[in-house]
CSV table of C-alpha atoms in Angstrom, one decimal:
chain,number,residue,atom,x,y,z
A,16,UNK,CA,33.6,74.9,10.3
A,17,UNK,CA,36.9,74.7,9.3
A,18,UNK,CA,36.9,77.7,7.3
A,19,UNK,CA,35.4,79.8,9.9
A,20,UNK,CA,38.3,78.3,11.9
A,21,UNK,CA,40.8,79.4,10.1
A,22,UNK,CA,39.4,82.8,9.1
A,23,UNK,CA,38.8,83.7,12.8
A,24,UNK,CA,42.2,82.8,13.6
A,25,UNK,CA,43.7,85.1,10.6
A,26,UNK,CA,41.0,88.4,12.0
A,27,UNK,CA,42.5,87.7,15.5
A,28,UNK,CA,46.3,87.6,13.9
A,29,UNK,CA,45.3,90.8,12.4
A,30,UNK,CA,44.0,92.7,15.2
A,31,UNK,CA,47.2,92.1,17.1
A,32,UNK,CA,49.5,92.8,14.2
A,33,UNK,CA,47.4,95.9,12.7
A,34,UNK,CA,50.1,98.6,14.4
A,35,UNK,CA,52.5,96.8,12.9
A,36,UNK,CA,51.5,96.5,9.4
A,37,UNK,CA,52.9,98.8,6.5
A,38,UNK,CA,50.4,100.3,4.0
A,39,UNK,CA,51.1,97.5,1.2
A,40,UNK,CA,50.9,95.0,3.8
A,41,UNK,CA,46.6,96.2,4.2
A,42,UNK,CA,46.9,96.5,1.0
A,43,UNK,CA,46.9,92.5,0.8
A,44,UNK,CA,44.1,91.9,3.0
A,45,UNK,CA,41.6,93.7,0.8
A,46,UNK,CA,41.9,90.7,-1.1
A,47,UNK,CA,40.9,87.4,-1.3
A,48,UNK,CA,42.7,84.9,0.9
A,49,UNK,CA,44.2,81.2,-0.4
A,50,UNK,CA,45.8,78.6,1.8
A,51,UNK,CA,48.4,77.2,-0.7
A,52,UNK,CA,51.1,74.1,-0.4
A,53,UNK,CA,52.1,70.6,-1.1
A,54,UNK,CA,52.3,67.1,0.6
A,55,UNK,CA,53.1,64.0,0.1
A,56,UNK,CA,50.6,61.4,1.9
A,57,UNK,CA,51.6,58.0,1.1
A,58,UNK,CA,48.9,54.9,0.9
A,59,UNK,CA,49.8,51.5,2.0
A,60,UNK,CA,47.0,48.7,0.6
A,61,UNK,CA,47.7,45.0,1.6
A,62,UNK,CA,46.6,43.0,-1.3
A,63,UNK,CA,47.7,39.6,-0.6
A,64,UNK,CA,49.4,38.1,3.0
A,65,UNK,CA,49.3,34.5,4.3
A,66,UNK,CA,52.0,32.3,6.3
A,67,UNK,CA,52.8,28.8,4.5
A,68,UNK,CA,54.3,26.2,7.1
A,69,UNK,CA,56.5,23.5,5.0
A,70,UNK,CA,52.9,21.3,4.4
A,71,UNK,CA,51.3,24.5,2.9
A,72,UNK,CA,54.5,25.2,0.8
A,73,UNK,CA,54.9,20.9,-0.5
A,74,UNK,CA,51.1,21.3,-1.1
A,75,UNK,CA,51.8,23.6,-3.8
A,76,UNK,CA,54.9,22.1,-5.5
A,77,UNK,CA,51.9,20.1,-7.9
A,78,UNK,CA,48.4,20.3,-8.4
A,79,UNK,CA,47.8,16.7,-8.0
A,80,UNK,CA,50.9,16.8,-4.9
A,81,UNK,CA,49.6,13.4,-2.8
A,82,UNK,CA,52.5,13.4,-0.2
A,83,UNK,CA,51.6,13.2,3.3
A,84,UNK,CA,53.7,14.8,6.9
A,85,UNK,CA,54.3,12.5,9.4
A,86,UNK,CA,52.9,14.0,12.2
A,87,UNK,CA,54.9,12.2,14.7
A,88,UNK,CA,58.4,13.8,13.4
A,89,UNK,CA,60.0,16.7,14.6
A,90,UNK,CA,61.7,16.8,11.2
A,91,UNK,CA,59.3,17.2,8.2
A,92,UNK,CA,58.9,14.2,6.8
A,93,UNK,CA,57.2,13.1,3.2
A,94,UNK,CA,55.4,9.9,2.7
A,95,UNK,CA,54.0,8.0,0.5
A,96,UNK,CA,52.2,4.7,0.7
A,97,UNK,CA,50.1,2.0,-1.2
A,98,UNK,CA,48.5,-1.0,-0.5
A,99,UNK,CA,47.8,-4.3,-2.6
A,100,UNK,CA,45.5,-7.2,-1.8
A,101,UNK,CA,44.5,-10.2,-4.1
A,102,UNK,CA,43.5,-13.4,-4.0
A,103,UNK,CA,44.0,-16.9,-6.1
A,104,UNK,CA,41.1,-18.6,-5.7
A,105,UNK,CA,41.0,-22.3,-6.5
A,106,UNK,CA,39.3,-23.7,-9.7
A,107,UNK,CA,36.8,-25.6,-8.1
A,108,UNK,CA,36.0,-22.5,-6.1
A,109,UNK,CA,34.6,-25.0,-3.4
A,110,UNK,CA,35.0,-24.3,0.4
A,111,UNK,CA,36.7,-27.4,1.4
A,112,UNK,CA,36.4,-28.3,5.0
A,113,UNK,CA,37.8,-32.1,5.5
A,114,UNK,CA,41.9,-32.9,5.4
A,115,UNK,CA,42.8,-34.7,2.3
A,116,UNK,CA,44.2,-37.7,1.7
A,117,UNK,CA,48.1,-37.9,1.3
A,118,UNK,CA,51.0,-40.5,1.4
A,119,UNK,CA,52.6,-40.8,5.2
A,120,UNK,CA,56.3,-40.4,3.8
A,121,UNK,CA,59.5,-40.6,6.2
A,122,UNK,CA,60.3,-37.4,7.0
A,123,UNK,CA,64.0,-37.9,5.6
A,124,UNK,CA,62.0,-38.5,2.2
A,125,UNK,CA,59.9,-35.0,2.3
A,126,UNK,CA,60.9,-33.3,-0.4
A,127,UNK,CA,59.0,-29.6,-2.1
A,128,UNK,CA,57.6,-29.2,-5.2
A,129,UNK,CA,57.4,-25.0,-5.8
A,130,UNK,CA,55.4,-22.6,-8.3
A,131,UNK,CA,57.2,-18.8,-8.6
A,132,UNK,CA,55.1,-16.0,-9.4
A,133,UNK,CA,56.5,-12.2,-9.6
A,134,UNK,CA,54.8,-9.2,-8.3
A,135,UNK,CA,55.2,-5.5,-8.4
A,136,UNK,CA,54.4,-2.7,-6.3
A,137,UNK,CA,54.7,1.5,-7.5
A,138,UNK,CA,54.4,4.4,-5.5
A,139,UNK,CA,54.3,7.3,-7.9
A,140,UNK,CA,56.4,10.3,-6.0
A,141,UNK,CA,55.2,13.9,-7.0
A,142,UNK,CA,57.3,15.6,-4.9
A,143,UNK,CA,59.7,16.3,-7.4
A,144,UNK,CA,57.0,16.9,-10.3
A,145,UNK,CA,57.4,20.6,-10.6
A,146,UNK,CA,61.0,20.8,-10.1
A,147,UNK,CA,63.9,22.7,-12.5
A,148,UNK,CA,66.6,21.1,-12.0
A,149,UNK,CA,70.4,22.3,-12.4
A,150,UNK,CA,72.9,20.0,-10.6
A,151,UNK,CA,73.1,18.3,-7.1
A,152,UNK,CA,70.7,16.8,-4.9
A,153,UNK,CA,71.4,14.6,-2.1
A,154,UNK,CA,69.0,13.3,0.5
A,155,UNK,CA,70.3,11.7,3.9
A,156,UNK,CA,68.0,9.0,3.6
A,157,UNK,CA,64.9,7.9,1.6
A,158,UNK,CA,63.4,5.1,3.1
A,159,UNK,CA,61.7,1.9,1.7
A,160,UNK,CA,59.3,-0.5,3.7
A,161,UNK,CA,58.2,-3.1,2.1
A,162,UNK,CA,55.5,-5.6,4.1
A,163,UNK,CA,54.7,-8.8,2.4
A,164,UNK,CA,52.5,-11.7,3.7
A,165,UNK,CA,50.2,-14.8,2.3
A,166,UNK,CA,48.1,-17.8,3.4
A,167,UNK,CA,45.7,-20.2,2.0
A,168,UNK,CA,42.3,-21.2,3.4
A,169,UNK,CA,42.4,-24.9,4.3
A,170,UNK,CA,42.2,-27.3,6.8
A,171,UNK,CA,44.4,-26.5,9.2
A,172,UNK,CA,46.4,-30.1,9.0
A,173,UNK,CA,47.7,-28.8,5.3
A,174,UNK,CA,49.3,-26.0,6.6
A,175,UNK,CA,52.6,-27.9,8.1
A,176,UNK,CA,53.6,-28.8,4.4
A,177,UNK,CA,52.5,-25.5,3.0
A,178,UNK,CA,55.6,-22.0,3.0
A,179,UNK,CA,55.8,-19.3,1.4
A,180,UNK,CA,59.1,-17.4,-0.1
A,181,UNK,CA,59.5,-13.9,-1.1
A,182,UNK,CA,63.0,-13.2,-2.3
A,183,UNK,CA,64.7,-11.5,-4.9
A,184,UNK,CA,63.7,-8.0,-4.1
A,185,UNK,CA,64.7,-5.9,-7.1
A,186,UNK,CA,64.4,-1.6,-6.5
A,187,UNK,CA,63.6,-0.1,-9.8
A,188,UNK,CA,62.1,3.9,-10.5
A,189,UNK,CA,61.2,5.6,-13.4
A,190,UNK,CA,63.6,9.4,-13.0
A,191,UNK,CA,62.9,12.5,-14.1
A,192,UNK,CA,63.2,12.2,-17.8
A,193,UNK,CA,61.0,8.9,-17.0
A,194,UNK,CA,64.1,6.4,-17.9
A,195,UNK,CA,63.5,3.3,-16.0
A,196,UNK,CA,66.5,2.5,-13.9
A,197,UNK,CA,67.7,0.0,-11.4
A,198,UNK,CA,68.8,0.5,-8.0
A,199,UNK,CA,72.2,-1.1,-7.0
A,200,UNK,CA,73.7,-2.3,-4.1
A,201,UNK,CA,70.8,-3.8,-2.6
A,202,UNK,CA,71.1,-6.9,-1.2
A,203,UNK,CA,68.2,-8.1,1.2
A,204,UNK,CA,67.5,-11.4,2.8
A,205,UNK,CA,64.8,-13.6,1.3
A,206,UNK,CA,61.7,-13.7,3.8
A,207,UNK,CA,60.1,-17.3,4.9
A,208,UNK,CA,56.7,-18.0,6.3
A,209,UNK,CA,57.0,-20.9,7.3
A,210,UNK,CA,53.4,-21.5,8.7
A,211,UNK,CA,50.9,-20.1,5.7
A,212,UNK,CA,48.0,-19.1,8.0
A,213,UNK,CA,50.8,-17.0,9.7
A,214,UNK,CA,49.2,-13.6,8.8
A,215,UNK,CA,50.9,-10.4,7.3
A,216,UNK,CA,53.8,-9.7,9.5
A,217,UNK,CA,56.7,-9.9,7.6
A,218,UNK,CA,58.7,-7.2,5.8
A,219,UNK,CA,61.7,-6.2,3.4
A,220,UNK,CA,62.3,-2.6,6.1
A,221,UNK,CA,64.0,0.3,6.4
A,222,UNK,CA,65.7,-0.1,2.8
A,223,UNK,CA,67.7,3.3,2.4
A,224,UNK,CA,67.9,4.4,-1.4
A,225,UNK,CA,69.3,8.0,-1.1
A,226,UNK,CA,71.3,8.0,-4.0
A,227,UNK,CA,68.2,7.7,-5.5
A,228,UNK,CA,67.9,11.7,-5.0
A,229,UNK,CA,69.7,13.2,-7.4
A,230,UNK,CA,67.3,11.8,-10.7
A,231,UNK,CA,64.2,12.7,-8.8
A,232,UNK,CA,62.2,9.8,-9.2
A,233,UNK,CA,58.1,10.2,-10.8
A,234,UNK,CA,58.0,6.7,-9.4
A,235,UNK,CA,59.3,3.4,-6.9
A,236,UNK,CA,59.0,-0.1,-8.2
A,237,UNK,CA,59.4,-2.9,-5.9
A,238,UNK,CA,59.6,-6.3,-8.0
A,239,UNK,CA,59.8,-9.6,-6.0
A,240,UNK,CA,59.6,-13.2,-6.2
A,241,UNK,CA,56.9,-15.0,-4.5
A,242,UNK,CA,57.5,-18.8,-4.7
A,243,UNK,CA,54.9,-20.9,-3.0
A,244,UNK,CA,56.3,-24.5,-1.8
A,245,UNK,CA,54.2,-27.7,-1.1
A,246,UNK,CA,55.9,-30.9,0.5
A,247,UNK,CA,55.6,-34.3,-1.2
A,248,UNK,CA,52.9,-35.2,1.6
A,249,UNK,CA,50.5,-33.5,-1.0
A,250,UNK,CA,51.8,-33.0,-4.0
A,251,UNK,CA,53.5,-36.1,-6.0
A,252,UNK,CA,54.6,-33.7,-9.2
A,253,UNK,CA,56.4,-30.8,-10.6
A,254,UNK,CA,54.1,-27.6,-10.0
A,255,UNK,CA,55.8,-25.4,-12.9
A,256,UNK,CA,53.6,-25.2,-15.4
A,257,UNK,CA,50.9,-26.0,-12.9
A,258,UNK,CA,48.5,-22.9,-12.9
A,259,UNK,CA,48.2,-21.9,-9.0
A,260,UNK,CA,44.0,-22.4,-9.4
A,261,UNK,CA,45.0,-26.3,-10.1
A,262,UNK,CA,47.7,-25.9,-7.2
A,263,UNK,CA,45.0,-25.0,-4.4
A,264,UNK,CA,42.7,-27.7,-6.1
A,265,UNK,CA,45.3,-30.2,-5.3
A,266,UNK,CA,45.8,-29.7,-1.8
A,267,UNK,CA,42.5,-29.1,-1.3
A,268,UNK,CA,42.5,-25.2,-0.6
A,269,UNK,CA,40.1,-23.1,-1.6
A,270,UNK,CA,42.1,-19.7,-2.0
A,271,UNK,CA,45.6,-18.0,-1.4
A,272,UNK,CA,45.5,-14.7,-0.4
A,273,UNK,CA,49.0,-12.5,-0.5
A,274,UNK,CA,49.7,-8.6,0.1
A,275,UNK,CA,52.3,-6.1,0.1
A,276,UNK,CA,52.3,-2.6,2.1
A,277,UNK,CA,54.8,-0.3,0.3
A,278,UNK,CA,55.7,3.3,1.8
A,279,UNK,CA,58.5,5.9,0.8
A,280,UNK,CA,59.4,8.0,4.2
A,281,UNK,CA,61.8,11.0,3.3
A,282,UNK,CA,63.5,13.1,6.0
A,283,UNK,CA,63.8,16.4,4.5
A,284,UNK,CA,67.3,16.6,5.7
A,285,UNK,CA,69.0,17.5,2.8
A,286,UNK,CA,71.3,18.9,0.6
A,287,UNK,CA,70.6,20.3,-2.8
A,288,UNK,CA,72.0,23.3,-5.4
A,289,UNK,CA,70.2,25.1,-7.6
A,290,UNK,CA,66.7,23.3,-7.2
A,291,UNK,CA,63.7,25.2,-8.7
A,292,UNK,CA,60.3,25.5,-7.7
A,293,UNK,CA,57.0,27.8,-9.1
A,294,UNK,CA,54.8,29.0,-6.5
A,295,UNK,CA,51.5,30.9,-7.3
A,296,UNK,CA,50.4,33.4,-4.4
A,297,UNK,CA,46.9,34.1,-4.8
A,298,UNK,CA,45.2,37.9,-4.8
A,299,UNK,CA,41.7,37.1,-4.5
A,300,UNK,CA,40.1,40.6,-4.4
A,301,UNK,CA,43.2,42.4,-2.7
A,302,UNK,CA,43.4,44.0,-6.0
A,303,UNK,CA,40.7,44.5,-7.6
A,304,UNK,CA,39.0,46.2,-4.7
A,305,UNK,CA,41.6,48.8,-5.0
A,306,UNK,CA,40.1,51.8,-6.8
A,307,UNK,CA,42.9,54.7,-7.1
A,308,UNK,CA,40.1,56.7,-8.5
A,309,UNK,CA,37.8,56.4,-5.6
A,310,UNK,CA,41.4,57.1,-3.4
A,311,UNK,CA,42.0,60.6,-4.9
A,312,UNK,CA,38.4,62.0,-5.1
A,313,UNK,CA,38.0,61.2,-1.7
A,314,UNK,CA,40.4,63.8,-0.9
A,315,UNK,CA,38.9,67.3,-0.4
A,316,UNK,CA,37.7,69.6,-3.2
A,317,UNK,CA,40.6,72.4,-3.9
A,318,UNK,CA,43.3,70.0,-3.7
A,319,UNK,CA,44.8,68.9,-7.1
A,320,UNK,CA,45.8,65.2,-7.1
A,321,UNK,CA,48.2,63.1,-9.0
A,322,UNK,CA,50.0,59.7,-9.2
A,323,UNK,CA,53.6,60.5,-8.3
A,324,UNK,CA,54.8,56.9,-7.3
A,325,UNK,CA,53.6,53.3,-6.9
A,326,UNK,CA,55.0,50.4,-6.0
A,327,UNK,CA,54.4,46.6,-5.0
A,328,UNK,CA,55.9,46.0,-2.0
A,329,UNK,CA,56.8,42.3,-0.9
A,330,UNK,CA,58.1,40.9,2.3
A,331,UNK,CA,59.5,37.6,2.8
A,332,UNK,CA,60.1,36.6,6.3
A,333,UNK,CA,62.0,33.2,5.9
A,334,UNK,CA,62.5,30.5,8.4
A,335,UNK,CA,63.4,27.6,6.6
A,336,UNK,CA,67.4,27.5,6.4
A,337,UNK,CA,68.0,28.4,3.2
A,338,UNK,CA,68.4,31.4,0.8
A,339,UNK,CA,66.4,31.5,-1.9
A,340,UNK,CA,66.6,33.6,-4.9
A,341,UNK,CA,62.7,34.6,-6.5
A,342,UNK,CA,61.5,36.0,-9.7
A,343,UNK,CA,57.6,37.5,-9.3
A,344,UNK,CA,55.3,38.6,-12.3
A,345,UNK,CA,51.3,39.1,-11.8
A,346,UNK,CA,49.3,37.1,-13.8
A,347,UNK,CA,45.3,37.1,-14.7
A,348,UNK,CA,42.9,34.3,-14.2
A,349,UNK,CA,43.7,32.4,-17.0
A,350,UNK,CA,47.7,32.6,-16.6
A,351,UNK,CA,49.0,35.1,-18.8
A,352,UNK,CA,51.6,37.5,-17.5
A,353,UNK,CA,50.5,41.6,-16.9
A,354,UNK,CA,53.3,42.9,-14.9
A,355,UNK,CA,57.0,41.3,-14.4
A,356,UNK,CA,57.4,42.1,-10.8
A,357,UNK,CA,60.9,41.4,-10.0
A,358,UNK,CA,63.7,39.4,-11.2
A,359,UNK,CA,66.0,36.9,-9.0
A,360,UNK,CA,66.1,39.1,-5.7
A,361,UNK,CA,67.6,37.7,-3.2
A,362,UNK,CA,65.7,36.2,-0.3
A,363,UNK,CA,67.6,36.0,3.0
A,364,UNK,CA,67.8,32.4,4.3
A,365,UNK,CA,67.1,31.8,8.5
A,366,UNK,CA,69.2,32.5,11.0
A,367,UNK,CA,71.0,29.1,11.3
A,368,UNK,CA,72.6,26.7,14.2
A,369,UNK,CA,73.5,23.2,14.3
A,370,UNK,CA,71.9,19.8,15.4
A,371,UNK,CA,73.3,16.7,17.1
A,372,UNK,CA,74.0,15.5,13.8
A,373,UNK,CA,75.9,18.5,12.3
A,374,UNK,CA,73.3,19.5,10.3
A,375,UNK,CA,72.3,23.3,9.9
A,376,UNK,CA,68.7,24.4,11.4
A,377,UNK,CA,66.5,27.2,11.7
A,378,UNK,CA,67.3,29.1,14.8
A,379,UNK,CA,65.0,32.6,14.1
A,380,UNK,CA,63.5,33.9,10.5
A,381,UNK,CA,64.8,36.6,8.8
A,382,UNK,CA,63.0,39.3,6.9
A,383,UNK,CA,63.5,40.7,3.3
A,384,UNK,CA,61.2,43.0,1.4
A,385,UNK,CA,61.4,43.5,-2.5
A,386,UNK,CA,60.1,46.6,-3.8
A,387,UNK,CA,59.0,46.9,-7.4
A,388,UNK,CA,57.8,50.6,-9.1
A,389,UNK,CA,55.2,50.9,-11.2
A,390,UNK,CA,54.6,52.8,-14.3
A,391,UNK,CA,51.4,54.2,-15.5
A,392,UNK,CA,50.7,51.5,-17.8
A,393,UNK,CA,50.5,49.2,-15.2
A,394,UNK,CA,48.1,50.4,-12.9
A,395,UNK,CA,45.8,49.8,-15.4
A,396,UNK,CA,46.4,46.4,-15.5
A,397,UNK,CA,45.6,45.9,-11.5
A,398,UNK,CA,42.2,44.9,-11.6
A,399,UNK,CA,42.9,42.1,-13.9
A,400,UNK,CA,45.6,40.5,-11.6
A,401,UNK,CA,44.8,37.3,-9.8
A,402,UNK,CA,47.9,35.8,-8.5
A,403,UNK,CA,51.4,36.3,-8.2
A,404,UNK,CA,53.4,33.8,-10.0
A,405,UNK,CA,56.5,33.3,-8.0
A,406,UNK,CA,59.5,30.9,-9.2
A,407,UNK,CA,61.5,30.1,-6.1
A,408,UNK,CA,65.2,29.0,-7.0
A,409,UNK,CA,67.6,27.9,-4.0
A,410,UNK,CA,70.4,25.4,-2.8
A,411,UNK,CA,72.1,24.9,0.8
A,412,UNK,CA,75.5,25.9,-0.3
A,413,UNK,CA,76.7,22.2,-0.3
A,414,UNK,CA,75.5,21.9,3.3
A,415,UNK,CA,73.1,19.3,4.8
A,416,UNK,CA,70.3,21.5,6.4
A,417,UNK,CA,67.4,19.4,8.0
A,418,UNK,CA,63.6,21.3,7.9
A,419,UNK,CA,61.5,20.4,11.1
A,420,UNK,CA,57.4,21.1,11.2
A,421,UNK,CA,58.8,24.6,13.0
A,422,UNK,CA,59.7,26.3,10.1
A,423,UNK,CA,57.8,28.7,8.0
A,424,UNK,CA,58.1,30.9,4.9
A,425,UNK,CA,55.7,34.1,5.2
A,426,UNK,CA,54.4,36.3,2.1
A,427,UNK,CA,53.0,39.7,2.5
A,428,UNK,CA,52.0,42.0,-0.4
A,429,UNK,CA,51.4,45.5,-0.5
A,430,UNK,CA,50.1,48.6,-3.1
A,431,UNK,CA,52.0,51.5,-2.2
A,432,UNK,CA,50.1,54.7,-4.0
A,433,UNK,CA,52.0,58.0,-3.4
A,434,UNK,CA,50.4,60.7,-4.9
A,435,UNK,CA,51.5,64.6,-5.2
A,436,UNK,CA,49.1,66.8,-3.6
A,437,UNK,CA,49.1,70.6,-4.4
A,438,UNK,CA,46.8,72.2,-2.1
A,439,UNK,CA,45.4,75.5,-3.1
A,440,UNK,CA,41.7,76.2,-0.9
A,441,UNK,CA,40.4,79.6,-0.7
A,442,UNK,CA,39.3,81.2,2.8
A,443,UNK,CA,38.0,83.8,1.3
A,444,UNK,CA,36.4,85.2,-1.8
A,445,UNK,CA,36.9,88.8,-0.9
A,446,UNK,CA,39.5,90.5,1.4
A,447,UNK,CA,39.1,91.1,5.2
A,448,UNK,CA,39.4,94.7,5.2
């Protein structure tokens, strides 16, 4: 159809022009007739796009990342928590149900006979698990609650010369060379509970250990003293070398029972320089299901085809405050590098304002592509490619910026395939005339 097209337009061109034409001008219409040309189509594939909101992005800091968001901040927020339960049971192991018998001393003559015991309580912290680390990092606040209760199972006339002290509240973490350290500076008071069927509703809170930051921590140790105190209505001896099962035998208990709730809360308002992180942005079949072969036969017969260009092109549309510089290479299934992508390109940070506090927030996100070309060798390699390994590098510039749940970092990856196209169809296989 299209040929008849096109020869029906060059007849009618003809017959208009014929008076006009010189002798060697017929001359060329006695033979055959070639359309003839180049272009330069271009062909945009996407082979990978997704948009990673701050959880997405911690999510992928470590395989075996176990932070949570608090969903009730407007400022992202990591936490981590752990609880313990145990229980001392008494060596009887009876269920004792009658008050026992004890001396009716003045009360200016009680005096408390005590038994220490020491307990621990870790939170590992991955966040930092996958980080390189160069120089400065400085948190606003990391946050410590620490909830700590006990009681005994009794009669409830026992529980008047029963209390429980936990005190002596020691901070420690492993860093990130996994050096065990201890934090200074804290000073806490020591928590009483007075009545030991009291419940679990006393705690060591809002402990701020920022400084803690800058060695990254794996893990949080909180060590404390638990001293359990009996009055001399009960007890007529020294309970130091006492074990506590012989303890709750004597007073007639039949168990203690003591917990701890631990959580780490940290603001990600922060400050930090040349902090690292690898980032692995998965292909799936965008391009393997790329065929350049299947591309350039598609295009119509008489048309000569080749590769001229290719290119990956990446866009980063960034609205988390802060620049980041990225170095991209795809890799295969099993990890190994096939094409170095780019190196350290520069990815524009957020447009920026200020909060209440001073600190610098996202106001808008700001776009940056990153184009790579490709050489021959690498095209072959395309099919194999599963991911692209990215290794994110940034700092704040020795600014405080503060991330809220708003902000976003979006990746979008594109095969750009420009071929040359010389285009040389025939119309006809003889002349016209």
């Amino acid at each position: 159809m299209k040929k008849s097209t096109i020869l029906m337009t060059i007849l009618l061109a003809c017959g208009a022009f014929a008076s006009c034409l010189r002798s060697d001008d017929l001359e060329m219409l006695r033979h055959p007739i070639h359309v003839t040309g180049s272009v330069d189509p271009q062909y945009g594939v996407p082979v990978a796009t997704g948009e990673m909101n701050i959880n997405d992005l911690l999510s992928h800091l470590s395989a075996e990342y176990q932070g949570i968001i608090d969903d009730d901040e407007e400022v992202i927020t990591v936490e981590y928590q752990t609880t313990m339960r145990d229980t001392i049971h008494a060596f009887s192991e009876l269920s004792f149900t009658g008050a026992p018998s004890h001396k009716s001393l003045p009360t200016k003559d009680l005096s408390w006979f005590s038994k220490d015991t020491t307990f621990y309580d870790t939170i590992d912290i991955d966040f930092f698990n996958d980080v390189d680390f160069y120089n400065q990092l400085e948190m606003e606040h990391i946050w410590l609650d620490l909830r700590v209760g006990a009681f005994v199972e009794g009669d409830t006339s026992i529980f008047r010369h029963l209390k429980g002290t936990f005190k002596d509240l020691v901070i420690k973490y492993e860093d990130h060379d996994s050096v065990l350290r201890t934090y200074s500076g804290l000073n806490v008071d020591p928590i009483v509970i007075e009545n030991m069927a009291d419940g679990f509703e006393h705690g060591f809170e809002r402990i701020d250990v920022a400084s803690i930051a800058n060695r990254m921590p794996r893990r949080i140790i909180a060590q404390y003293k638990f001293t359990f105190s009996v009055s001399s209505q009960l007890i007529t001896q020294q309970m130091t070398n006492m074990h506590f099962g012989e303890i709750l035998d004597s007073i007639h208990s039949s168990r203690l029972v003591y917990s701890a709730d631990f959580s780490v809360s940290m603001p990600l308002s922060i400050l930090f320089n040349n902090l690292s992180y690898t980032y692995d942005l998965d292909l799936g079949d965008g391009l393997s299901s790329v065929n350049l072969d299947s591309i350039l036969s598609s295009i119509h017969d008489g048309i000569s085809v080749e590769i001229d260009t290719s290119r990956v092109r990446m866009v980063f549309d960034n609205g988390i405050p802060v620049e980041f510089t990225v170095s991209a290479v795809m890799q295969d299934a099993n990890g190994n590098d096939l094409i170095t992508l780019f190196q350290n390109a520069n990815i524009a940070s957020a447009n920026v304002s200020t909060d209440p506090s001073g600190n610098y927030v996202a106001s808008s996100s700001v776009k940056t592509p990153v184009e790579t070309m490709l050489v021959n060798s690498d095209l072959d390699k395309l099919d194999r490619a599963k991911n692209i390994h990215l290794t994110l590098r940034t700092d704040t510039d020795n600014k405080h910026v503060t991330v809220r749940r708003s902000d976003f970092l979006k990746i979008k990856a594109y095969l750009q395939v420009k071929p040359s196209v010389d285009v040389d169809i025939p119309i006809t296989d003889n002349g016209i005339l």
